[in-house]
Amino acid sequence: MSDLTGIRTPFYLYDLDLLKKTVSIASAEARRFGYFIHYAIKANNDPVISSIIRDNGLGADCVSGNEVQKSLEYGFPNSTIVYAGVGKTDEEIKLALAEEIFCLNCESAEELDVIKEIARLYGMKARVALRVNPAIEADTHRNITTGLDENKFGISLPHLKNALDICSNSEEIEFTGLHFHIGSQITSLGPYRRLCEKVNNIWREFDITAYGGSMLNLGGGFGIDYNDPEHNSIPDFKSFFEVFKRYLKLPAGTDVRFELGRSLVGQCGRIVTRVLYTKKGVGKKFVITDAGMTELMRPSLYQARHHIINTTSTGRTEKYDVVGPVCESTDVFGKDVVLPETVRGDIIHILSCGAYAGSMTLNFNLRDRAPAVYESGGRILSHNEINDLRGFGSVLMP
Ligand SMILES: *Cc1c(COP(=O)(O)O)cnc(C)c1O
């Protein structure tokens, strides 16, 4: 591990070697079956991370107009960008049409009407996939399921026929196919197998091919091992894609795509933070770090647990509640965390912070934004090396 002394904490530390390895394995496994991967840039929109993914030939999956704009800035070709979201504004739809992205993943009949209007107004044709809510249990935390009737996402099956008819009756819309995304941090393959079976039925029942559909986007959601990231740093992409190869029964030549976020970047990042105080409570001890929920919101948002290590101290272990400095009682990284006896000044690493950490940064309490530091070949990269990776020459970043 690189020498980190002297770098002001807290910061995100990204292991670019692990990132490259992960992305190249995922791409190779997808390519075996002719599948294409879009990177869900909301997982981590860091310029260096995104550029490495772009260089591996992945497309981008966006959930806002600004993400579409950012993906274009990062050099993702417009023909590889998809855009989903239940609440796209008129401006965002206009942007997607003007930039001629691959397709809009449309989430309701109401949105279709607006897309149609805007396309007509500007004399453009809108490529659209319909995001379907398949009513499938994803076996994950209830706050991150997306494919159930109670969730706001996608077009539910009773409304799908109507949406397909709007597409086929409208000159402004070019229907490309179906889109699904059933949730996040899904660690077993059962839900994906059920998704395949559901997709097969929907494709047949609604005769998607007759509507001109030839593209199937299955979304993302593949999980990572938050409990043992050091021994399980790369998800099993081989088994993941094999499930689809085995269970999807679609017309030959169907263009199958995925939108992976967490599984590509989650394990390549960690938060490096310093212990400000070890405080005695009643019946417990608190380790108070200089990172808080403002740098990693997942524990306070959905009781997520991250593996935490003390890289300074060794020896006798104790149990601590590891907490941040932010004025919220949920600003807790872990309760009863076993650490070697920890003192002020120790360096703590919170692992598996490559996804949904930096991109969820809060400005709450007017906290400073934690910077990113990049590591490769066992050392920290210089500004020039970072700029080379971004592919913008070495003048743009101070
Ligand atoms: C968030 C999201 C993804 C990526 O989810 P991961 O769990 O990070 O793989 C893919 N598609 C859509 C539409 C999303 O909203």
mmCIF file of C-alpha atoms and ligand atoms in Angstrom:
data_model
loop_
_atom_site.group_PDB
_atom_site.id
_atom_site.type_symbol
_atom_site.label_atom_id
_atom_site.label_comp_id
_atom_site.label_asym_id
_atom_site.label_seq_id
_atom_site.Cartn_x
_atom_site.Cartn_y
_atom_site.Cartn_z
ATOM 1 C CA MET A 1 0.000 0.000 0.000
ATOM 2 C CA SER A 2 1.162 3.522 -0.843
ATOM 3 C CA ASP A 3 2.465 5.975 1.732
ATOM 4 C CA LEU A 4 -0.526 8.101 2.685
ATOM 5 C CA THR A 5 1.005 10.176 5.439
ATOM 6 C CA GLY A 6 0.797 13.871 4.823
ATOM 7 C CA ILE A 7 -2.402 13.725 2.770
ATOM 8 C CA ARG A 8 -5.158 15.702 4.431
ATOM 9 C CA THR A 9 -8.055 13.520 5.586
ATOM 10 C CA PRO A 10 -10.726 12.540 4.829
ATOM 11 C CA PHE A 11 -10.272 11.506 1.204
ATOM 12 C CA TYR A 12 -11.421 8.856 -1.234
ATOM 13 C CA LEU A 13 -8.624 6.510 -2.250
ATOM 14 C CA TYR A 14 -9.161 4.744 -5.562
ATOM 15 C CA ASP A 15 -7.230 1.634 -6.573
ATOM 16 C CA LEU A 16 -7.041 2.036 -10.353
ATOM 17 C CA ASP A 17 -5.400 -1.363 -10.876
ATOM 18 C CA LEU A 18 -8.368 -3.098 -9.251
ATOM 19 C CA LEU A 19 -10.760 -0.921 -11.239
ATOM 20 C CA LYS A 20 -9.088 -1.794 -14.554
ATOM 21 C CA LYS A 21 -9.036 -5.465 -13.704
ATOM 22 C CA THR A 22 -12.697 -5.469 -12.672
ATOM 23 C CA VAL A 23 -13.881 -3.585 -15.747
ATOM 24 C CA SER A 24 -11.851 -5.706 -18.125
ATOM 25 C CA ILE A 25 -13.177 -8.955 -16.619
ATOM 26 C CA ALA A 26 -16.767 -7.672 -16.764
ATOM 27 C CA SER A 27 -16.335 -6.588 -20.410
ATOM 28 C CA ALA A 28 -14.734 -9.868 -21.438
ATOM 29 C CA GLU A 29 -17.482 -11.942 -19.783
ATOM 30 C CA ALA A 30 -20.212 -9.815 -21.424
ATOM 31 C CA ARG A 31 -18.511 -9.998 -24.822
ATOM 32 C CA ARG A 32 -18.574 -13.808 -24.782
ATOM 33 C CA PHE A 33 -22.319 -13.576 -25.375
ATOM 34 C CA GLY A 34 -22.348 -10.372 -27.424
ATOM 35 C CA TYR A 35 -23.754 -8.324 -24.513
ATOM 36 C CA PHE A 36 -23.009 -4.602 -24.175
ATOM 37 C CA ILE A 37 -22.479 -2.802 -20.833
ATOM 38 C CA HIS A 38 -23.428 0.767 -20.023
ATOM 39 C CA TYR A 39 -21.745 2.157 -16.916
ATOM 40 C CA ALA A 40 -24.306 3.560 -14.431
ATOM 41 C CA ILE A 41 -22.442 6.785 -13.858
ATOM 42 C CA LYS A 42 -24.506 7.715 -10.813
ATOM 43 C CA ALA A 43 -22.490 5.096 -8.903
ATOM 44 C CA ASN A 44 -19.373 7.263 -9.251
ATOM 45 C CA ASN A 45 -18.993 10.209 -11.626
ATOM 46 C CA ASP A 46 -15.338 10.856 -10.768
ATOM 47 C CA PRO A 47 -13.518 11.963 -13.956
ATOM 48 C CA VAL A 48 -10.641 9.484 -13.674
ATOM 49 C CA ILE A 49 -12.848 6.508 -12.811
ATOM 50 C CA SER A 50 -15.266 7.401 -15.614
ATOM 51 C CA SER A 51 -12.450 7.866 -18.129
ATOM 52 C CA ILE A 52 -10.962 4.454 -17.401
ATOM 53 C CA ILE A 53 -14.383 2.909 -17.946
ATOM 54 C CA ARG A 54 -14.836 4.901 -21.171
ATOM 55 C CA ASP A 55 -11.440 3.649 -22.373
ATOM 56 C CA ASN A 56 -12.649 0.073 -21.886
ATOM 57 C CA GLY A 57 -15.383 0.699 -24.439
ATOM 58 C CA LEU A 58 -18.390 0.757 -22.128
ATOM 59 C CA GLY A 59 -21.323 3.075 -22.729
ATOM 60 C CA ALA A 60 -22.954 5.302 -20.094
ATOM 61 C CA ASP A 61 -26.242 4.934 -18.261
ATOM 62 C CA CYS A 62 -27.608 8.240 -16.967
ATOM 63 C CA VAL A 63 -30.431 9.301 -14.695
ATOM 64 C CA SER A 64 -30.333 13.081 -15.215
ATOM 65 C CA GLY A 65 -29.622 15.608 -17.939
ATOM 66 C CA ASN A 66 -26.465 16.649 -16.113
ATOM 67 C CA GLU A 67 -25.241 13.055 -16.166
ATOM 68 C CA VAL A 68 -25.879 12.933 -19.913
ATOM 69 C CA GLN A 69 -23.923 16.175 -20.295
ATOM 70 C CA LYS A 70 -21.103 14.922 -18.069
ATOM 71 C CA SER A 71 -20.868 11.600 -19.934
ATOM 72 C CA LEU A 72 -20.518 13.481 -23.220
ATOM 73 C CA GLU A 73 -17.849 15.727 -21.665
ATOM 74 C CA TYR A 74 -15.980 12.621 -20.528
ATOM 75 C CA GLY A 75 -15.997 11.366 -24.090
ATOM 76 C CA PHE A 76 -18.601 8.604 -23.984
ATOM 77 C CA PRO A 77 -19.927 8.535 -27.567
ATOM 78 C CA ASN A 78 -23.546 9.774 -27.778
ATOM 79 C CA SER A 79 -24.541 6.520 -29.462
ATOM 80 C CA THR A 80 -23.620 4.618 -26.272
ATOM 81 C CA ILE A 81 -25.597 6.741 -23.798
ATOM 82 C CA VAL A 82 -28.960 5.724 -22.336
ATOM 83 C CA TYR A 83 -31.073 7.846 -20.034
ATOM 84 C CA ALA A 84 -33.692 6.654 -17.507
ATOM 85 C CA GLY A 85 -35.598 8.482 -14.765
ATOM 86 C CA VAL A 86 -39.200 8.846 -13.591
ATOM 87 C CA GLY A 87 -39.092 12.637 -13.601
ATOM 88 C CA LYS A 88 -37.302 13.875 -16.698
ATOM 89 C CA THR A 89 -37.866 17.606 -17.244
ATOM 90 C CA ASP A 90 -38.681 19.056 -20.663
ATOM 91 C CA GLU A 91 -35.149 20.509 -20.817
ATOM 92 C CA GLU A 92 -33.587 17.138 -20.049
ATOM 93 C CA ILE A 93 -35.645 15.418 -22.745
ATOM 94 C CA LYS A 94 -34.716 18.156 -25.208
ATOM 95 C CA LEU A 95 -31.042 17.711 -24.381
ATOM 96 C CA ALA A 96 -31.211 13.942 -24.905
ATOM 97 C CA LEU A 97 -32.883 14.421 -28.296
ATOM 98 C CA ALA A 98 -30.530 17.184 -29.408
ATOM 99 C CA GLU A 99 -27.484 15.099 -28.475
ATOM 100 C CA GLU A 100 -28.967 12.071 -30.245
ATOM 101 C CA ILE A 101 -28.177 9.632 -27.460
ATOM 102 C CA PHE A 102 -28.823 5.924 -28.018
ATOM 103 C CA CYS A 103 -32.207 5.979 -26.299
ATOM 104 C CA LEU A 104 -34.436 7.358 -23.604
ATOM 105 C CA ASN A 105 -35.692 4.732 -21.193
ATOM 106 C CA CYS A 106 -39.223 5.957 -20.782
ATOM 107 C CA GLU A 107 -41.009 5.301 -17.489
ATOM 108 C CA SER A 108 -44.685 6.137 -18.173
ATOM 109 C CA ALA A 109 -47.325 6.749 -20.845
ATOM 110 C CA GLU A 110 -47.504 10.317 -19.534
ATOM 111 C CA GLU A 111 -43.793 10.789 -20.247
ATOM 112 C CA LEU A 112 -44.236 9.306 -23.743
ATOM 113 C CA ASP A 113 -46.752 12.047 -24.543
ATOM 114 C CA VAL A 114 -44.262 14.727 -23.481
ATOM 115 C CA ILE A 115 -41.398 13.114 -25.434
ATOM 116 C CA LYS A 116 -43.667 12.992 -28.482
ATOM 117 C CA GLU A 117 -44.571 16.692 -28.125
ATOM 118 C CA ILE A 118 -40.974 17.811 -27.720
ATOM 119 C CA ALA A 119 -39.753 15.680 -30.617
ATOM 120 C CA ARG A 120 -42.493 17.118 -32.831
ATOM 121 C CA LEU A 121 -41.734 20.683 -31.788
ATOM 122 C CA TYR A 122 -38.092 20.303 -32.809
ATOM 123 C CA GLY A 123 -38.710 18.082 -35.824
ATOM 124 C CA MET A 124 -36.734 15.224 -34.282
ATOM 125 C CA LYS A 125 -37.299 11.539 -33.897
ATOM 126 C CA ALA A 126 -36.990 10.109 -30.363
ATOM 127 C CA ARG A 127 -35.508 6.661 -29.863
ATOM 128 C CA VAL A 128 -37.316 5.181 -26.885
ATOM 129 C CA ALA A 129 -37.189 1.986 -24.860
ATOM 130 C CA LEU A 130 -39.990 1.311 -22.393
ATOM 131 C CA ARG A 131 -38.905 0.675 -18.835
ATOM 132 C CA VAL A 132 -41.106 -2.092 -17.512
ATOM 133 C CA ASN A 133 -41.807 -2.726 -13.857
ATOM 134 C CA PRO A 134 -41.898 -6.530 -13.823
ATOM 135 C CA ALA A 135 -43.206 -6.923 -10.232
ATOM 136 C CA ILE A 136 -40.205 -8.990 -9.124
ATOM 137 C CA GLU A 137 -38.777 -9.323 -5.613
ATOM 138 C CA ALA A 138 -35.073 -8.553 -5.807
ATOM 139 C CA ASP A 139 -34.106 -10.017 -2.397
ATOM 140 C CA THR A 140 -32.327 -6.849 -1.330
ATOM 141 C CA HIS A 141 -32.883 -4.043 1.200
ATOM 142 C CA ARG A 142 -36.427 -2.717 0.741
ATOM 143 C CA ASN A 143 -35.191 0.840 0.152
ATOM 144 C CA ILE A 144 -33.285 -0.279 -2.952
ATOM 145 C CA THR A 145 -35.791 -2.515 -4.700
ATOM 146 C CA THR A 146 -37.183 -0.867 -7.818
ATOM 147 C CA GLY A 147 -39.184 -3.572 -9.597
ATOM 148 C CA LEU A 148 -42.200 -3.990 -7.316
ATOM 149 C CA ASP A 149 -45.721 -2.604 -7.801
ATOM 150 C CA GLU A 150 -45.185 -0.303 -4.817
ATOM 151 C CA ASN A 151 -42.100 1.283 -6.474
ATOM 152 C CA LYS A 152 -42.396 4.443 -8.558
ATOM 153 C CA PHE A 153 -40.188 3.112 -11.379
ATOM 154 C CA GLY A 154 -41.222 1.868 -14.804
ATOM 155 C CA ILE A 155 -44.449 1.041 -16.586
ATOM 156 C CA SER A 156 -46.470 -1.631 -14.822
ATOM 157 C CA LEU A 157 -47.723 -4.560 -16.864
ATOM 158 C CA PRO A 158 -51.385 -3.492 -16.987
ATOM 159 C CA HIS A 159 -50.259 -0.277 -18.733
ATOM 160 C CA LEU A 160 -47.665 -1.722 -21.084
ATOM 161 C CA LYS A 161 -49.971 -2.421 -24.034
ATOM 162 C CA ASN A 162 -51.192 1.175 -24.024
ATOM 163 C CA ALA A 163 -47.595 2.480 -23.972
ATOM 164 C CA LEU A 164 -46.615 0.202 -26.857
ATOM 165 C CA ASP A 165 -49.584 1.450 -28.869
ATOM 166 C CA ILE A 166 -48.650 5.078 -28.230
ATOM 167 C CA CYS A 167 -45.186 4.260 -29.627
ATOM 168 C CA SER A 168 -46.461 2.520 -32.719
ATOM 169 C CA ASN A 169 -49.038 5.235 -33.427
ATOM 170 C CA SER A 170 -46.562 8.068 -33.189
ATOM 171 C CA GLU A 171 -44.295 9.213 -35.997
ATOM 172 C CA GLU A 172 -41.988 10.979 -33.583
ATOM 173 C CA ILE A 173 -41.126 7.846 -31.638
ATOM 174 C CA GLU A 174 -38.864 5.060 -32.737
ATOM 175 C CA PHE A 175 -39.462 2.133 -30.383
ATOM 176 C CA THR A 176 -36.239 0.209 -29.706
ATOM 177 C CA GLY A 177 -37.254 -2.360 -27.088
ATOM 178 C CA LEU A 178 -37.628 -2.954 -23.357
ATOM 179 C CA HIS A 179 -35.706 -1.813 -20.303
ATOM 180 C CA PHE A 180 -35.685 -3.336 -16.810
ATOM 181 C CA HIS A 181 -33.834 -2.561 -13.581
ATOM 182 C CA ILE A 182 -35.103 -4.466 -10.556
ATOM 183 C CA GLY A 183 -32.965 -3.076 -7.750
ATOM 184 C CA SER A 184 -29.479 -2.773 -6.375
ATOM 185 C CA GLN A 185 -27.014 -4.793 -4.269
ATOM 186 C CA ILE A 186 -28.547 -8.088 -5.424
ATOM 187 C CA THR A 187 -26.139 -10.790 -4.266
ATOM 188 C CA SER A 188 -27.845 -13.964 -5.445
ATOM 189 C CA LEU A 189 -28.661 -14.923 -9.001
ATOM 190 C CA GLY A 190 -32.223 -16.117 -8.274
ATOM 191 C CA PRO A 191 -33.837 -12.724 -8.904
ATOM 192 C CA TYR A 192 -32.033 -12.501 -12.283
ATOM 193 C CA ARG A 193 -33.237 -15.920 -13.276
ATOM 194 C CA ARG A 194 -36.807 -14.876 -12.381
ATOM 195 C CA LEU A 195 -36.266 -11.686 -14.368
ATOM 196 C CA CYS A 196 -35.271 -13.691 -17.465
ATOM 197 C CA GLU A 197 -38.369 -15.850 -17.198
ATOM 198 C CA LYS A 198 -40.525 -12.760 -16.765
ATOM 199 C CA VAL A 199 -38.889 -11.042 -19.754
ATOM 200 C CA ASN A 200 -39.441 -14.124 -21.955
ATOM 201 C CA ASN A 201 -43.143 -14.097 -21.064
ATOM 202 C CA ILE A 202 -43.545 -10.361 -21.565
ATOM 203 C CA TRP A 203 -41.747 -10.462 -24.922
ATOM 204 C CA ARG A 204 -44.061 -13.216 -26.125
ATOM 205 C CA GLU A 205 -47.312 -11.999 -24.550
ATOM 206 C CA PHE A 206 -46.968 -8.438 -25.851
ATOM 207 C CA ASP A 207 -45.323 -9.495 -29.112
ATOM 208 C CA ILE A 208 -42.519 -6.978 -28.677
ATOM 209 C CA THR A 209 -40.926 -8.056 -31.956
ATOM 210 C CA ALA A 210 -44.102 -7.113 -33.850
ATOM 211 C CA TYR A 211 -43.807 -3.615 -32.350
ATOM 212 C CA GLY A 212 -40.316 -3.358 -33.803
ATOM 213 C CA GLY A 213 -38.484 -4.087 -30.555
ATOM 214 C CA SER A 214 -35.058 -5.686 -30.966
ATOM 215 C CA MET A 215 -33.196 -4.348 -27.917
ATOM 216 C CA LEU A 216 -33.364 -5.584 -24.328
ATOM 217 C CA ASN A 217 -31.703 -3.637 -21.532
ATOM 218 C CA LEU A 218 -31.663 -5.582 -18.255
ATOM 219 C CA GLY A 219 -30.313 -2.801 -16.034
ATOM 220 C CA GLY A 220 -27.839 -3.416 -13.240
ATOM 221 C CA GLY A 221 -28.025 -4.171 -9.558
ATOM 222 C CA PHE A 222 -25.398 -6.877 -9.257
ATOM 223 C CA GLY A 223 -24.056 -6.697 -5.704
ATOM 224 C CA ILE A 224 -20.632 -6.687 -4.078
ATOM 225 C CA ASP A 225 -19.295 -8.281 -0.886
ATOM 226 C CA TYR A 226 -19.332 -5.553 1.758
ATOM 227 C CA ASN A 227 -18.446 -8.033 4.530
ATOM 228 C CA ASP A 228 -15.219 -9.369 3.112
ATOM 229 C CA PRO A 229 -14.068 -6.991 0.374
ATOM 230 C CA GLU A 230 -10.397 -7.848 0.777
ATOM 231 C CA HIS A 231 -10.928 -11.480 -0.184
ATOM 232 C CA ASN A 232 -13.788 -10.904 -2.584
ATOM 233 C CA SER A 233 -12.811 -7.840 -4.532
ATOM 234 C CA ILE A 234 -14.184 -8.778 -7.954
ATOM 235 C CA PRO A 235 -17.792 -9.913 -8.378
ATOM 236 C CA ASP A 236 -18.456 -13.164 -10.223
ATOM 237 C CA PHE A 237 -19.356 -11.641 -13.600
ATOM 238 C CA LYS A 238 -18.951 -14.989 -15.321
ATOM 239 C CA SER A 239 -21.860 -16.565 -13.400
ATOM 240 C CA PHE A 240 -23.862 -13.355 -13.674
ATOM 241 C CA PHE A 241 -23.859 -13.220 -17.479
ATOM 242 C CA GLU A 242 -24.240 -16.987 -17.794
ATOM 243 C CA VAL A 243 -27.640 -16.773 -16.079
ATOM 244 C CA PHE A 244 -28.907 -14.548 -18.881
ATOM 245 C CA LYS A 245 -27.330 -16.681 -21.579
ATOM 246 C CA ARG A 246 -29.001 -19.709 -20.099
ATOM 247 C CA TYR A 247 -32.478 -18.427 -19.269
ATOM 248 C CA LEU A 248 -33.250 -15.715 -21.820
ATOM 249 C CA LYS A 249 -35.294 -17.084 -24.726
ATOM 250 C CA LEU A 250 -35.562 -14.258 -27.218
ATOM 251 C CA PRO A 251 -35.448 -13.968 -31.013
ATOM 252 C CA ALA A 252 -31.938 -14.492 -32.401
ATOM 253 C CA GLY A 253 -30.072 -11.238 -32.885
ATOM 254 C CA THR A 254 -31.717 -9.415 -29.970
ATOM 255 C CA ASP A 255 -29.382 -6.636 -28.788
ATOM 256 C CA VAL A 256 -28.884 -7.397 -25.065
ATOM 257 C CA ARG A 257 -27.489 -4.725 -22.761
ATOM 258 C CA PHE A 258 -26.787 -4.129 -19.090
ATOM 259 C CA GLU A 259 -26.298 -1.110 -16.853
ATOM 260 C CA LEU A 260 -23.760 -1.959 -14.169
ATOM 261 C CA GLY A 261 -22.730 0.509 -11.501
ATOM 262 C CA ARG A 262 -21.787 -0.800 -8.082
ATOM 263 C CA SER A 263 -20.323 -4.099 -9.315
ATOM 264 C CA LEU A 264 -17.799 -2.252 -11.524
ATOM 265 C CA VAL A 265 -16.567 0.410 -9.104
ATOM 266 C CA GLY A 266 -17.706 -0.467 -5.574
ATOM 267 C CA GLN A 267 -14.609 -2.313 -4.398
ATOM 268 C CA CYS A 268 -12.009 -0.016 -5.948
ATOM 269 C CA GLY A 269 -12.600 2.834 -3.497
ATOM 270 C CA ARG A 270 -12.140 3.387 0.200
ATOM 271 C CA ILE A 271 -12.434 6.356 2.526
ATOM 272 C CA VAL A 272 -9.304 7.228 4.444
ATOM 273 C CA THR A 273 -10.143 9.083 7.629
ATOM 274 C CA ARG A 274 -8.405 10.102 10.845
ATOM 275 C CA VAL A 275 -9.587 9.497 14.382
ATOM 276 C CA LEU A 276 -10.341 12.810 16.080
ATOM 277 C CA TYR A 277 -11.339 11.384 19.448
ATOM 278 C CA THR A 278 -11.967 8.090 21.186
ATOM 279 C CA LYS A 279 -14.733 9.095 23.520
ATOM 280 C CA LYS A 280 -15.963 7.170 26.540
ATOM 281 C CA GLY A 281 -19.744 6.756 26.551
ATOM 282 C CA VAL A 282 -21.948 4.914 28.988
ATOM 283 C CA GLY A 283 -21.264 1.229 28.470
ATOM 284 C CA LYS A 284 -19.524 1.855 25.170
ATOM 285 C CA LYS A 285 -16.734 3.685 23.425
ATOM 286 C CA PHE A 286 -17.007 5.890 20.383
ATOM 287 C CA VAL A 287 -14.397 6.333 17.697
ATOM 288 C CA ILE A 288 -15.097 9.734 16.158
ATOM 289 C CA THR A 289 -13.639 10.103 12.667
ATOM 290 C CA ASP A 290 -13.130 13.173 10.504
ATOM 291 C CA ALA A 291 -15.278 11.538 7.785
ATOM 292 C CA GLY A 292 -19.023 11.462 8.246
ATOM 293 C CA MET A 293 -22.298 10.737 6.502
ATOM 294 C CA THR A 294 -21.464 13.660 4.219
ATOM 295 C CA GLU A 295 -18.753 11.456 2.597
ATOM 296 C CA LEU A 296 -20.612 8.147 2.950
ATOM 297 C CA MET A 297 -24.353 8.360 3.249
ATOM 298 C CA ARG A 298 -25.234 4.694 2.759
ATOM 299 C CA PRO A 299 -25.245 3.680 6.448
ATOM 300 C CA SER A 300 -27.570 6.519 7.437
ATOM 301 C CA LEU A 301 -29.731 6.168 4.300
ATOM 302 C CA TYR A 302 -30.331 2.413 4.358
ATOM 303 C CA GLN A 303 -28.485 0.853 7.276
ATOM 304 C CA ALA A 304 -25.649 -0.276 5.008
ATOM 305 C CA ARG A 305 -22.590 -1.747 6.700
ATOM 306 C CA HIS A 306 -19.028 -1.276 5.456
ATOM 307 C CA HIS A 307 -15.945 -3.129 6.589
ATOM 308 C CA ILE A 308 -13.806 -0.821 8.730
ATOM 309 C CA ILE A 309 -10.107 -1.262 9.543
ATOM 310 C CA ASN A 310 -7.551 0.604 11.624
ATOM 311 C CA THR A 311 -4.298 0.750 9.642
ATOM 312 C CA THR A 312 -2.255 2.422 12.394
ATOM 313 C CA SER A 313 -2.696 0.424 15.587
ATOM 314 C CA THR A 314 -2.266 -3.271 16.201
ATOM 315 C CA GLY A 315 -2.745 -5.459 19.218
ATOM 316 C CA ARG A 316 -5.532 -5.988 21.684
ATOM 317 C CA THR A 317 -8.980 -5.478 20.172
ATOM 318 C CA GLU A 318 -12.001 -3.661 21.534
ATOM 319 C CA LYS A 319 -15.505 -2.853 20.373
ATOM 320 C CA TYR A 320 -16.299 0.656 19.246
ATOM 321 C CA ASP A 321 -19.145 2.554 17.679
ATOM 322 C CA VAL A 322 -17.475 4.291 14.756
ATOM 323 C CA VAL A 323 -19.209 7.604 14.135
ATOM 324 C CA GLY A 324 -18.762 10.796 12.135
ATOM 325 C CA PRO A 325 -18.789 14.425 13.291
ATOM 326 C CA VAL A 326 -22.043 15.437 11.593
ATOM 327 C CA CYS A 327 -24.995 16.649 13.645
ATOM 328 C CA GLU A 328 -27.300 13.695 12.986
ATOM 329 C CA SER A 329 -27.751 10.650 15.224
ATOM 330 C CA THR A 330 -27.669 8.389 12.151
ATOM 331 C CA ASP A 331 -24.143 9.567 11.326
ATOM 332 C CA VAL A 332 -22.801 6.167 12.372
ATOM 333 C CA PHE A 333 -20.538 3.949 10.230
ATOM 334 C CA GLY A 334 -20.807 0.912 12.450
ATOM 335 C CA LYS A 335 -21.822 -0.225 15.911
ATOM 336 C CA ASP A 336 -19.734 -2.656 17.981
ATOM 337 C CA VAL A 337 -16.971 -2.638 15.378
ATOM 338 C CA VAL A 338 -14.003 -4.726 16.481
ATOM 339 C CA LEU A 339 -10.788 -2.698 16.115
ATOM 340 C CA PRO A 340 -7.362 -2.777 17.720
ATOM 341 C CA GLU A 341 -7.208 -0.318 20.607
ATOM 342 C CA THR A 342 -7.745 2.973 18.789
ATOM 343 C CA VAL A 343 -6.414 6.392 19.735
ATOM 344 C CA ARG A 344 -6.571 9.953 18.442
ATOM 345 C CA GLY A 345 -4.624 10.294 15.209
ATOM 346 C CA ASP A 346 -5.065 6.704 14.022
ATOM 347 C CA ILE A 347 -5.932 6.189 10.374
ATOM 348 C CA ILE A 348 -9.147 4.302 9.659
ATOM 349 C CA HIS A 349 -10.130 2.883 6.271
ATOM 350 C CA ILE A 350 -13.774 2.385 5.374
ATOM 351 C CA LEU A 351 -13.799 -0.166 2.572
ATOM 352 C CA SER A 352 -16.037 -0.664 -0.462
ATOM 353 C CA CYS A 353 -16.591 3.058 -1.005
ATOM 354 C CA GLY A 354 -16.144 3.139 -4.783
ATOM 355 C CA ALA A 355 -19.894 3.286 -5.446
ATOM 356 C CA TYR A 356 -22.569 5.547 -3.985
ATOM 357 C CA ALA A 357 -20.115 7.293 -1.652
ATOM 358 C CA GLY A 358 -18.388 10.173 -3.464
ATOM 359 C CA SER A 359 -21.325 10.586 -5.844
ATOM 360 C CA MET A 360 -23.737 10.987 -2.903
ATOM 361 C CA THR A 361 -21.652 13.660 -1.171
ATOM 362 C CA LEU A 362 -23.662 16.065 0.973
ATOM 363 C CA ASN A 363 -22.787 19.671 1.647
ATOM 364 C CA PHE A 364 -24.638 19.450 4.990
ATOM 365 C CA ASN A 365 -22.983 21.316 7.899
ATOM 366 C CA LEU A 366 -21.046 23.181 5.157
ATOM 367 C CA ARG A 367 -18.568 20.344 5.120
ATOM 368 C CA ASP A 368 -15.576 20.536 2.788
ATOM 369 C CA ARG A 369 -15.731 18.252 -0.204
ATOM 370 C CA ALA A 370 -13.381 15.291 0.303
ATOM 371 C CA PRO A 371 -10.897 14.998 -2.568
ATOM 372 C CA ALA A 372 -10.046 11.887 -4.572
ATOM 373 C CA VAL A 373 -6.568 10.316 -4.527
ATOM 374 C CA TYR A 374 -5.595 7.644 -7.044
ATOM 375 C CA GLU A 375 -3.281 4.711 -6.544
ATOM 376 C CA SER A 376 -1.702 2.437 -9.133
ATOM 377 C CA GLY A 377 1.312 0.148 -9.027
ATOM 378 C CA GLY A 378 1.556 0.674 -5.255
ATOM 379 C CA ARG A 379 1.969 4.434 -5.357
ATOM 380 C CA ILE A 380 -0.058 7.631 -5.520
ATOM 381 C CA LEU A 381 -0.439 9.166 -8.985
ATOM 382 C CA SER A 382 0.735 12.682 -9.775
ATOM 383 C CA HIS A 383 -1.442 15.375 -11.330
ATOM 384 C CA ASN A 384 0.149 14.825 -14.731
ATOM 385 C CA GLU A 385 -0.473 11.099 -14.614
ATOM 386 C CA ILE A 386 -4.074 11.753 -13.617
ATOM 387 C CA ASN A 387 -4.586 14.166 -16.500
ATOM 388 C CA ASP A 388 -3.145 11.632 -18.917
ATOM 389 C CA LEU A 389 -5.683 9.091 -17.697
ATOM 390 C CA ARG A 390 -8.507 11.550 -18.221
ATOM 391 C CA GLY A 391 -7.351 11.927 -21.780
ATOM 392 C CA PHE A 392 -7.477 15.716 -21.800
ATOM 393 C CA GLY A 393 -3.755 16.514 -21.858
ATOM 394 C CA SER A 394 -1.996 17.845 -18.809
ATOM 395 C CA VAL A 395 -3.044 21.488 -18.905
ATOM 396 C CA LEU A 396 -6.635 21.394 -17.745
ATOM 397 C CA MET A 397 -6.304 20.350 -14.140
ATOM 398 C CA PRO A 398 -4.306 22.543 -11.766
HETATM 399 C C1 LIG B 1 -28.809 2.865 -10.420
HETATM 400 C C2 LIG B 1 -29.194 2.254 -11.692
HETATM 401 C C3 LIG B 1 -28.384 1.275 -12.268
HETATM 402 C C4 LIG B 1 -27.135 0.731 -11.606
HETATM 403 O O1 LIG B 1 -27.400 0.049 -10.440
HETATM 404 P P1 LIG B 1 -26.200 -0.728 -9.694
HETATM 405 O O2 LIG B 1 -26.884 -1.357 -8.548
HETATM 406 O O3 LIG B 1 -25.200 0.287 -9.277
HETATM 407 O O4 LIG B 1 -25.638 -1.708 -10.659
HETATM 408 C C5 LIG B 1 -28.759 0.777 -13.494
HETATM 409 N N1 LIG B 1 -29.862 1.218 -14.131
HETATM 410 C C6 LIG B 1 -30.665 2.158 -13.606
HETATM 411 C C7 LIG B 1 -31.852 2.613 -14.366
HETATM 412 C C8 LIG B 1 -30.363 2.708 -12.368
HETATM 413 O O5 LIG B 1 -31.162 3.630 -11.858
#
